[in-house]
Amino acid sequence: MSIVEDLDRQLATTYSRRTTASRALYERAQRVLPGGDTRTGTFYLPYPTFMDRGEGSELVDVDGNRYIDFLGNFTSLIHGHAEPRIAAAIAEQARRGTVMGYPTEAQVALAELLVERVPSVERLRFCNSGTEAVMNAIRGARAYTGRRMIVKIEGGYNGAYDAAQVSVTPGFHAPPYPSGIAEGPGVSPGIVSEVLVTPFNDLETLRWILERYGRDVAAVLVEPMVSYAGMLRADEGYLQGVVDAAHAVGALAIFDEIVTFRVGYGGLQGLEGVAPDLTTFAKVIGGGLPVGAFGGREEVMAIFDPRRAGGVSHSGTFNGNNATMAAGLEAMRMWTPMAIARLDQLGERLRQGLQRELDAREVLGHVQGMGSLSHVHYCAGPVRSYRDALRSPRHCARLMHLGLLTRGFLWASRGMTALNTAITEAEVDALCGAFGEVLDLGRDVFPRVGSTEPAMADA
Ligand SMILES: Cc1ncc(COP(=O)(O)O)c(C=O)c1O
């Protein structure tokens, strides 16, 4: 047995001992849900932890174990679990009707709040998920430009829509740019052929792609910090360069701010002072309920105006439902510049604390991110692109996740964390301590500073 398998087995045994009720539910779940789960991205081995309830910064599982939640439903809970004011807003709305099937003032109020915060967004529409937001933004860009292709970033996750399910995790066998590959079977090959793939932080390749295919390109879709591939931060000038390159060929720039909106009062675009044509939102703007929104320049968004002959159809039974709007409004009103500044500090404390634990043990690793969002890579940093991130061996992230889980700390199995306003400095410090403990436990597994970087075969 290899040292990795040995540690894996050791951690899995501890995990299984602590989570017998989760295991029983997992076995029951497999009889009705394929794989015993209903969300690919959150699944992990030996089996996922089944949760009972959330309270502020904590989750409690069905065995009664308590965890400090450094994930917040994959970045969507900016104020932690069951925040009393948000819960009260939802309860009040439940009494008055969760969805009317007609427009309501709550939709206008949340739209006004977002338009006020994000200058590039003059008009917006609501939907029910980030996936739908990206789908509608792409459709709108196609309709507005009369073109069919989009350019997306290699390693970027922009939701489950077919056009976004291209080259998210192509591994080391990715075709040469700008070709992309379907993220698994079932994604329409016709749609894949209309998606061009480009590396993040590489304007030269983007310009080259646009020179060759520009007249068919409706939009360049980019997440201003690529969260899924490991919080890849944009080089100075890159985001403006993307917008300029798109405009030079008559295409639109779409920023996916579904995760990154939380880094600033007006999202990451506000901090960078860059204005895309369209922006997609989800997660935090729903206050913990399902949500999506897409918006941008008035002239572009007019394509969705139902009075317009030949406009784009955008429907959805629960678009702008009152429960989501009430929760979102409450959450966003509490997401003040002061709250953002506090989480920025807490995020810095976390990144520095984790990096200190790595450095103290001479473990090869780099913690990067921005504001409340961070990611640990087990390779030298900064990590600037998807292919760069492949240097971090996946088993390190997996073992760290399991090690933290057994110590009462939750983050994504790929090594991502998202802070929320319920988390304290002491909880951040406790996480750093637990991180160090797992590094000690896996002393022979985590790469050492000065060692040859892991072979790419690991991906
Ligand atoms: C950057 C980004 N875009 C889009 C999506 C899709 O959002 P949803 O899960 O609400 O469909 C996600 C979800 O994680 C995301 O991280």
Coordinates of C-alpha atoms and ligand atoms in Angstrom, one line a residue:
M1 CA 0.0 0.0 0.0
S2 CA 1.4 3.4 -0.9
I3 CA 1.8 6.2 1.7
V4 CA -1.0 8.1 0.1
E5 CA -3.4 5.1 0.3
D6 CA -2.3 4.4 3.8
L7 CA -3.2 8.0 5.0
D8 CA -6.4 7.9 2.9
R9 CA -7.5 4.7 4.7
Q10 CA -6.5 6.0 8.1
L11 CA -8.5 9.2 7.6
A12 CA -11.5 7.3 6.0
T13 CA -11.6 5.0 9.0
T14 CA -11.7 7.9 11.5
Y15 CA -14.4 9.6 9.3
S16 CA -16.5 6.5 9.1
R17 CA -16.4 6.0 12.9
R18 CA -17.7 9.5 13.5
T19 CA -20.4 9.4 10.9
T20 CA -22.4 6.2 11.2
A21 CA -25.8 8.0 10.7
S22 CA -24.4 9.6 7.6
R23 CA -23.4 6.3 6.3
A24 CA -26.8 4.8 7.0
L25 CA -28.5 7.7 5.1
Y26 CA -26.0 7.3 2.3
E27 CA -26.9 3.6 1.9
R28 CA -30.6 4.5 1.9
A29 CA -30.0 7.4 -0.5
Q30 CA -28.4 5.0 -3.1
R31 CA -31.7 3.2 -3.5
V32 CA -33.3 6.4 -4.9
L33 CA -30.6 8.8 -5.9
P34 CA -27.8 7.5 -8.3
G35 CA -24.6 7.6 -6.3
G36 CA -26.7 8.5 -3.2
D37 CA -26.4 12.2 -3.9
T38 CA -27.9 14.9 -6.1
R39 CA -25.0 17.3 -6.8
T40 CA -21.8 16.1 -8.6
G41 CA -19.6 19.0 -7.4
T42 CA -20.2 18.3 -3.7
F43 CA -19.7 14.6 -3.8
Y44 CA -16.6 13.0 -2.1
L45 CA -15.4 9.6 -1.0
P46 CA -15.9 7.5 1.1
Y47 CA -19.4 9.2 1.3
P48 CA -20.7 12.7 1.8
T49 CA -21.6 13.9 5.3
F50 CA -25.3 14.3 5.7
M51 CA -26.2 17.5 7.5
D52 CA -29.0 18.2 9.9
R53 CA -28.9 21.9 10.5
G54 CA -27.0 25.1 10.2
E55 CA -26.4 27.8 12.9
G56 CA -24.4 30.8 12.1
S57 CA -20.8 29.7 11.3
E58 CA -21.6 26.1 12.1
L59 CA -23.2 23.0 10.5
V60 CA -24.4 20.0 12.6
D61 CA -24.4 16.6 10.9
V62 CA -26.9 13.8 11.5
D63 CA -24.6 12.2 14.0
G64 CA -24.5 15.4 16.0
N65 CA -20.9 16.4 15.0
R66 CA -20.4 20.1 14.8
Y67 CA -18.3 21.7 12.0
I68 CA -17.2 25.3 11.4
D69 CA -18.3 25.8 7.8
F70 CA -15.7 27.6 5.7
L71 CA -17.6 26.9 2.5
G72 CA -21.1 28.3 3.0
N73 CA -22.8 26.3 0.3
F74 CA -20.0 26.9 -2.1
T75 CA -19.7 30.7 -1.5
S76 CA -23.5 31.5 -1.5
L77 CA -24.1 32.1 2.2
I78 CA -22.4 35.4 2.9
H79 CA -23.9 35.7 6.4
G80 CA -23.7 32.1 7.5
H81 CA -26.5 29.7 8.3
A82 CA -30.0 30.7 9.4
E83 CA -29.1 34.4 9.9
P84 CA -32.0 35.7 12.0
R85 CA -32.9 38.7 9.9
I86 CA -32.8 36.7 6.7
A87 CA -34.8 33.9 8.3
A88 CA -37.4 36.4 9.5
A89 CA -37.7 38.0 6.0
I90 CA -38.3 34.6 4.5
A91 CA -40.9 33.6 7.1
E92 CA -42.7 36.9 6.7
Q93 CA -42.8 36.4 2.9
A94 CA -44.0 32.8 3.4
R95 CA -47.0 34.2 5.2
R96 CA -47.7 36.7 2.4
G97 CA -47.1 34.2 -0.5
T98 CA -43.8 32.9 -1.8
V99 CA -44.5 33.4 -5.5
M100 CA -47.3 35.3 -7.2
G101 CA -46.9 34.7 -10.9
Y102 CA -47.0 38.5 -11.3
P103 CA -44.4 41.1 -10.9
T104 CA -43.9 42.5 -7.4
E105 CA -42.1 45.5 -5.8
A106 CA -39.5 43.1 -4.2
Q107 CA -38.1 42.4 -7.7
V108 CA -37.8 46.1 -8.5
A109 CA -36.1 46.7 -5.1
L110 CA -33.4 44.0 -5.5
A111 CA -32.8 45.0 -9.2
E112 CA -32.4 48.7 -8.0
L113 CA -29.9 47.7 -5.4
L114 CA -27.8 45.8 -7.9
V115 CA -28.0 48.5 -10.6
E116 CA -26.9 51.0 -8.0
R117 CA -23.9 48.9 -7.0
V118 CA -22.7 47.9 -10.5
P119 CA -22.4 50.8 -12.9
S120 CA -22.1 48.5 -16.0
V121 CA -25.5 47.0 -15.2
E122 CA -28.2 49.4 -16.3
R123 CA -30.9 46.7 -16.7
L124 CA -31.2 43.2 -15.3
R125 CA -33.5 40.1 -15.2
F126 CA -33.8 37.4 -12.6
C127 CA -33.7 33.7 -13.0
N128 CA -33.2 30.7 -10.6
S129 CA -29.6 29.7 -10.8
G130 CA -26.2 30.8 -12.0
T131 CA -26.5 28.2 -14.8
E132 CA -29.6 29.9 -16.2
A133 CA -27.9 33.4 -15.8
V134 CA -25.0 32.3 -17.9
M135 CA -27.3 30.6 -20.5
N136 CA -29.4 33.7 -20.9
A137 CA -26.4 36.0 -21.1
I138 CA -24.9 33.8 -23.9
R139 CA -28.3 33.7 -25.7
G140 CA -28.7 37.4 -25.4
A141 CA -25.2 38.0 -26.8
R142 CA -25.9 35.7 -29.7
A143 CA -29.2 37.4 -30.4
Y144 CA -27.6 40.9 -30.1
T145 CA -24.6 40.2 -32.3
G146 CA -26.3 37.8 -34.7
R147 CA -23.2 35.5 -34.2
R148 CA -23.0 31.9 -32.8
M149 CA -19.6 31.3 -31.1
I150 CA -18.4 32.1 -27.7
V151 CA -14.9 32.2 -26.2
K152 CA -14.5 30.8 -22.7
I153 CA -11.6 30.3 -20.3
E154 CA -9.9 26.9 -19.9
G155 CA -10.6 25.6 -16.4
G156 CA -13.4 28.0 -15.7
Y157 CA -16.7 26.6 -14.4
N158 CA -19.6 28.8 -15.5
G159 CA -22.5 26.4 -14.7
A160 CA -24.1 23.4 -16.1
Y161 CA -25.4 24.8 -19.4
D162 CA -23.9 22.9 -22.5
A163 CA -21.9 25.8 -23.8
A164 CA -20.3 26.3 -20.4
Q165 CA -19.6 22.6 -20.0
V166 CA -16.5 22.8 -22.2
S167 CA -12.9 22.4 -21.0
V168 CA -13.7 22.9 -17.4
T169 CA -11.3 20.0 -16.3
P170 CA -9.7 18.9 -19.6
G171 CA -6.6 17.5 -17.7
F172 CA -3.3 17.0 -19.5
H173 CA -4.9 15.7 -22.7
A174 CA -6.6 19.0 -23.6
P175 CA -6.6 19.7 -27.3
P176 CA -4.6 22.7 -28.6
Y177 CA -6.3 26.1 -28.2
P178 CA -8.9 27.2 -29.2
S179 CA -10.4 23.7 -29.4
G180 CA -12.3 22.6 -26.3
I181 CA -13.6 19.3 -25.1
A182 CA -17.0 18.4 -23.6
E183 CA -17.0 18.0 -19.8
G184 CA -18.2 14.4 -20.0
P185 CA -20.8 12.7 -22.3
G186 CA -24.2 14.2 -23.0
V187 CA -22.9 17.6 -23.8
S188 CA -23.9 18.4 -27.4
P189 CA -20.9 18.1 -29.8
G190 CA -22.6 20.7 -32.0
I191 CA -22.4 23.2 -29.1
V192 CA -18.9 22.2 -28.2
S193 CA -17.9 23.1 -31.8
E194 CA -19.2 26.7 -31.2
V195 CA -17.1 27.2 -28.1
L196 CA -13.5 28.5 -28.4
V197 CA -11.2 27.9 -25.4
T198 CA -8.4 30.3 -24.2
P199 CA -6.1 30.3 -21.2
F200 CA -6.6 32.8 -18.4
N201 CA -4.2 35.7 -18.1
D202 CA -3.0 35.3 -21.8
L203 CA -4.2 38.2 -23.9
E204 CA -1.9 37.2 -26.8
T205 CA -3.7 33.9 -27.3
L206 CA -7.1 35.5 -26.9
R207 CA -6.2 38.2 -29.5
W208 CA -4.9 35.5 -31.9
I209 CA -8.2 33.5 -31.5
L210 CA -10.3 36.6 -32.1
E211 CA -8.2 37.5 -35.2
R212 CA -9.0 34.2 -36.7
Y213 CA -12.6 33.6 -35.6
G214 CA -13.7 37.1 -34.5
R215 CA -16.4 37.6 -37.0
D216 CA -18.3 34.6 -35.7
V217 CA -17.8 35.4 -32.0
A218 CA -20.8 36.7 -30.0
A219 CA -19.1 37.0 -26.7
V220 CA -16.0 36.4 -24.6
L221 CA -17.1 34.8 -21.2
V222 CA -14.7 35.3 -18.3
E223 CA -14.9 35.0 -14.5
P224 CA -12.8 37.9 -13.3
M225 CA -11.0 35.6 -10.8
V226 CA -11.3 32.0 -11.9
S227 CA -12.6 30.4 -8.8
Y228 CA -13.0 26.7 -9.8
A229 CA -9.4 26.4 -11.0
G230 CA -8.2 27.7 -7.7
M231 CA -8.9 31.5 -7.3
L232 CA -6.7 32.5 -10.3
R233 CA -6.3 36.2 -10.0
A234 CA -6.2 38.4 -13.1
D235 CA -2.9 40.1 -14.0
E236 CA -3.0 43.8 -14.0
G237 CA -4.7 45.0 -17.2
Y238 CA -5.9 41.6 -18.2
L239 CA -9.7 42.2 -17.6
Q240 CA -9.7 45.5 -19.5
G241 CA -7.7 43.7 -22.2
V242 CA -10.4 41.1 -22.5
V243 CA -13.1 43.7 -22.9
D244 CA -11.0 45.7 -25.5
A245 CA -10.2 42.5 -27.5
A246 CA -13.9 41.5 -27.6
H247 CA -15.0 45.0 -28.6
A248 CA -12.3 45.2 -31.3
V249 CA -14.1 42.4 -33.2
G250 CA -17.6 43.5 -32.4
A251 CA -18.2 40.9 -29.7
L252 CA -19.5 41.4 -26.2
A253 CA -17.6 40.8 -22.9
I254 CA -19.5 38.8 -20.3
F255 CA -18.2 38.8 -16.8
D256 CA -19.4 35.9 -14.6
E257 CA -19.5 37.4 -11.1
I258 CA -21.5 34.6 -9.6
V259 CA -18.8 33.9 -7.1
T260 CA -16.7 37.1 -7.3
F261 CA -19.5 39.6 -6.7
R262 CA -18.8 39.1 -2.9
V263 CA -15.2 40.5 -3.1
G264 CA -16.4 44.2 -3.4
Y265 CA -19.4 46.4 -3.1
G266 CA -19.8 46.4 -6.9
G267 CA -18.2 43.0 -7.5
L268 CA -14.7 42.4 -8.8
Q269 CA -15.4 44.7 -11.8
G270 CA -16.0 47.5 -9.4
L271 CA -12.6 47.0 -7.7
E272 CA -10.8 46.8 -11.0
G273 CA -12.8 49.7 -12.6
V274 CA -13.7 47.5 -15.7
A275 CA -17.1 47.5 -17.4
P276 CA -18.2 44.4 -19.3
D277 CA -21.3 44.5 -21.5
L278 CA -23.1 41.8 -19.6
T279 CA -22.7 40.4 -16.0
T280 CA -24.1 37.3 -14.4
F281 CA -25.0 37.0 -10.7
A282 CA -26.3 34.2 -8.4
K283 CA -25.3 32.8 -5.0
V284 CA -25.0 35.6 -2.5
I285 CA -27.7 37.8 -4.1
G286 CA -30.4 35.2 -3.1
G287 CA -29.6 35.3 0.6
G288 CA -29.5 31.5 0.8
L289 CA -32.4 30.7 -1.6
P290 CA -32.1 29.7 -5.3
V291 CA -31.3 32.6 -7.6
G292 CA -29.7 33.9 -10.7
A293 CA -29.6 37.3 -12.5
F294 CA -28.0 38.7 -15.7
G295 CA -27.7 42.3 -16.7
G296 CA -25.8 44.9 -18.5
R297 CA -26.0 47.8 -20.9
E298 CA -29.5 49.0 -21.5
E299 CA -29.1 48.7 -25.3
V300 CA -28.0 45.0 -25.0
M301 CA -30.6 44.0 -22.4
A302 CA -33.3 45.6 -24.6
I303 CA -33.1 42.3 -26.5
F304 CA -35.1 40.8 -23.6
D305 CA -37.9 43.4 -23.7
P306 CA -41.1 41.5 -24.2
R307 CA -42.6 44.4 -26.2
R308 CA -39.9 44.1 -28.8
A309 CA -40.7 42.1 -31.9
G310 CA -38.2 39.3 -32.4
G311 CA -36.7 39.7 -28.9
V312 CA -35.3 36.9 -26.8
S313 CA -37.7 34.8 -24.8
H314 CA -36.8 34.6 -21.2
S315 CA -39.2 32.7 -18.9
G316 CA -39.1 30.8 -15.7
T317 CA -41.9 29.9 -13.3
F318 CA -40.0 31.1 -10.3
N319 CA -38.1 34.0 -11.8
G320 CA -37.9 36.8 -9.2
N321 CA -40.0 34.8 -6.7
N322 CA -40.8 36.8 -3.5
A323 CA -39.1 34.5 -1.0
T324 CA -35.8 34.8 -2.9
M325 CA -36.2 38.5 -3.4
A326 CA -36.9 39.1 0.3
A327 CA -33.9 37.0 1.4
G328 CA -31.6 38.5 -1.2
L329 CA -32.6 42.1 -0.3
E330 CA -32.0 41.5 3.4
A331 CA -28.6 39.7 2.7
M332 CA -27.4 42.5 0.4
R333 CA -28.5 45.3 2.7
M334 CA -26.3 43.7 5.4
W335 CA -23.4 43.3 2.9
T336 CA -22.1 46.8 3.6
P337 CA -18.7 48.3 2.8
M338 CA -17.9 47.7 6.5
A339 CA -18.9 44.1 6.4
I340 CA -16.8 43.6 3.2
A341 CA -13.8 45.3 4.8
R342 CA -14.0 43.0 7.9
L343 CA -14.2 39.9 5.7
D344 CA -11.3 41.2 3.6
Q345 CA -9.2 41.4 6.8
L346 CA -10.3 37.9 7.9
G347 CA -9.5 36.5 4.5
E348 CA -6.0 38.0 4.7
R349 CA -5.6 36.5 8.2
L350 CA -6.6 33.1 6.8
R351 CA -4.3 33.2 3.8
Q352 CA -1.4 34.3 5.9
G353 CA -2.1 31.8 8.6
L354 CA -2.4 28.8 6.2
Q355 CA 0.8 30.0 4.4
R356 CA 2.6 30.1 7.7
E357 CA 1.6 26.5 8.5
L358 CA 3.0 25.4 5.1
D359 CA 6.2 27.4 5.3
A360 CA 6.9 26.3 8.9
R361 CA 7.0 22.7 7.7
E362 CA 8.7 23.5 4.4
V363 CA 5.7 22.1 2.6
L364 CA 5.4 23.2 -1.0
G365 CA 2.2 25.2 -1.3
H366 CA 0.7 28.6 -2.1
V367 CA -2.5 30.1 -0.7
Q368 CA -4.1 32.6 -3.0
G369 CA -7.4 34.4 -3.4
M370 CA -9.0 37.7 -2.7
G371 CA -11.2 39.1 0.1
S372 CA -13.3 36.2 1.6
L373 CA -12.3 33.7 -1.1
S374 CA -9.1 31.6 -0.9
H375 CA -7.6 28.4 -2.3
V376 CA -4.7 26.2 -1.3
H377 CA -2.4 24.9 -4.1
Y378 CA 0.3 22.3 -3.3
C379 CA 2.8 23.8 -5.7
A380 CA 4.8 27.0 -6.1
G381 CA 2.7 30.1 -6.7
P382 CA 1.2 32.3 -7.8
V383 CA -0.9 30.0 -9.9
R384 CA -2.1 32.0 -13.0
S385 CA -3.9 29.5 -15.2
Y386 CA -5.6 26.2 -15.3
R387 CA -2.5 24.4 -16.7
D388 CA -0.5 26.0 -14.0
A389 CA -2.9 24.7 -11.4
L390 CA -2.4 21.1 -12.6
R391 CA 1.0 21.1 -10.9
S392 CA -0.9 20.8 -7.5
P393 CA -1.4 17.0 -6.9
R394 CA -5.1 16.3 -6.4
H395 CA -4.5 13.8 -3.7
C396 CA -3.1 16.5 -1.4
A397 CA -6.4 18.5 -1.6
R398 CA -8.4 15.3 -1.1
L399 CA -6.5 14.2 2.0
M400 CA -6.5 17.7 3.5
H401 CA -10.3 17.9 3.1
L402 CA -10.8 14.6 4.8
G403 CA -8.3 15.5 7.6
L404 CA -10.1 18.8 8.3
L405 CA -13.5 17.1 8.1
T406 CA -12.5 14.7 10.9
R407 CA -11.4 17.7 13.0
G408 CA -14.7 19.6 12.6
F409 CA -13.8 22.0 9.7
L410 CA -15.5 22.2 6.3
W411 CA -14.1 23.5 3.1
A412 CA -14.3 22.3 -0.5
S413 CA -12.6 19.0 -1.3
R414 CA -10.6 20.9 -4.0
G415 CA -9.2 23.3 -1.4
M416 CA -11.4 26.3 -1.7
T417 CA -12.7 28.3 1.2
A418 CA -15.3 31.1 1.4
L419 CA -15.7 33.1 4.7
N420 CA -18.9 34.6 5.9
T421 CA -19.8 37.3 8.4
A422 CA -20.6 34.8 11.1
I423 CA -17.0 33.5 11.3
T424 CA -14.7 34.9 13.9
E425 CA -10.9 35.4 14.1
A426 CA -10.7 32.6 16.6
E427 CA -12.4 30.2 14.2
V428 CA -10.0 31.2 11.4
D429 CA -7.0 30.6 13.7
A430 CA -8.5 27.2 14.8
L431 CA -8.8 26.2 11.1
C432 CA -5.1 27.2 10.5
G433 CA -4.1 25.0 13.5
A434 CA -6.1 22.0 12.2
F435 CA -4.5 22.6 8.8
G436 CA -1.1 22.3 10.4
E437 CA -2.1 19.1 12.2
V438 CA -3.1 17.5 8.9
L439 CA 0.2 18.6 7.3
D440 CA 2.0 16.9 10.2
L441 CA -0.1 13.7 9.8
G442 CA 0.7 13.6 6.1
R443 CA 4.4 14.6 6.5
D444 CA 5.5 12.0 3.9
V445 CA 2.6 12.8 1.5
F446 CA 2.6 16.6 1.0
P447 CA 5.4 17.8 -1.4
R448 CA 8.4 19.5 0.2
V449 CA 9.9 22.9 -0.8
G450 CA 12.7 22.1 -3.2
S451 CA 11.3 18.8 -4.3
T452 CA 10.7 18.3 -8.0
E453 CA 7.2 19.5 -8.8
P454 CA 4.8 16.6 -9.0
A455 CA 4.6 14.8 -12.4
M456 CA 1.6 15.9 -14.4
A457 CA 0.4 12.3 -14.6
D458 CA -1.3 12.9 -11.3
A459 CA -4.1 14.8 -13.0
Ligands
LIG1 C1 -18.5 31.0 -11.5 C2 -19.8 30.2 -11.5 N1 -20.7 30.4 -12.5 C3 -21.8 29.7 -12.6 C4 -22.2 28.8 -11.6 C5 -23.5 28.1 -11.7 O1 -24.3 28.5 -10.7 P1 -25.5 27.6 -10.2 O2 -24.9 26.5 -9.4 O3 -26.4 28.5 -9.3 O4 -26.2 27.1 -11.4 C6 -21.3 28.6 -10.6 C7 -21.6 27.6 -9.5 O5 -20.8 27.2 -8.7 C8 -20.1 29.3 -10.5 O6 -19.2 29.0 -9.5

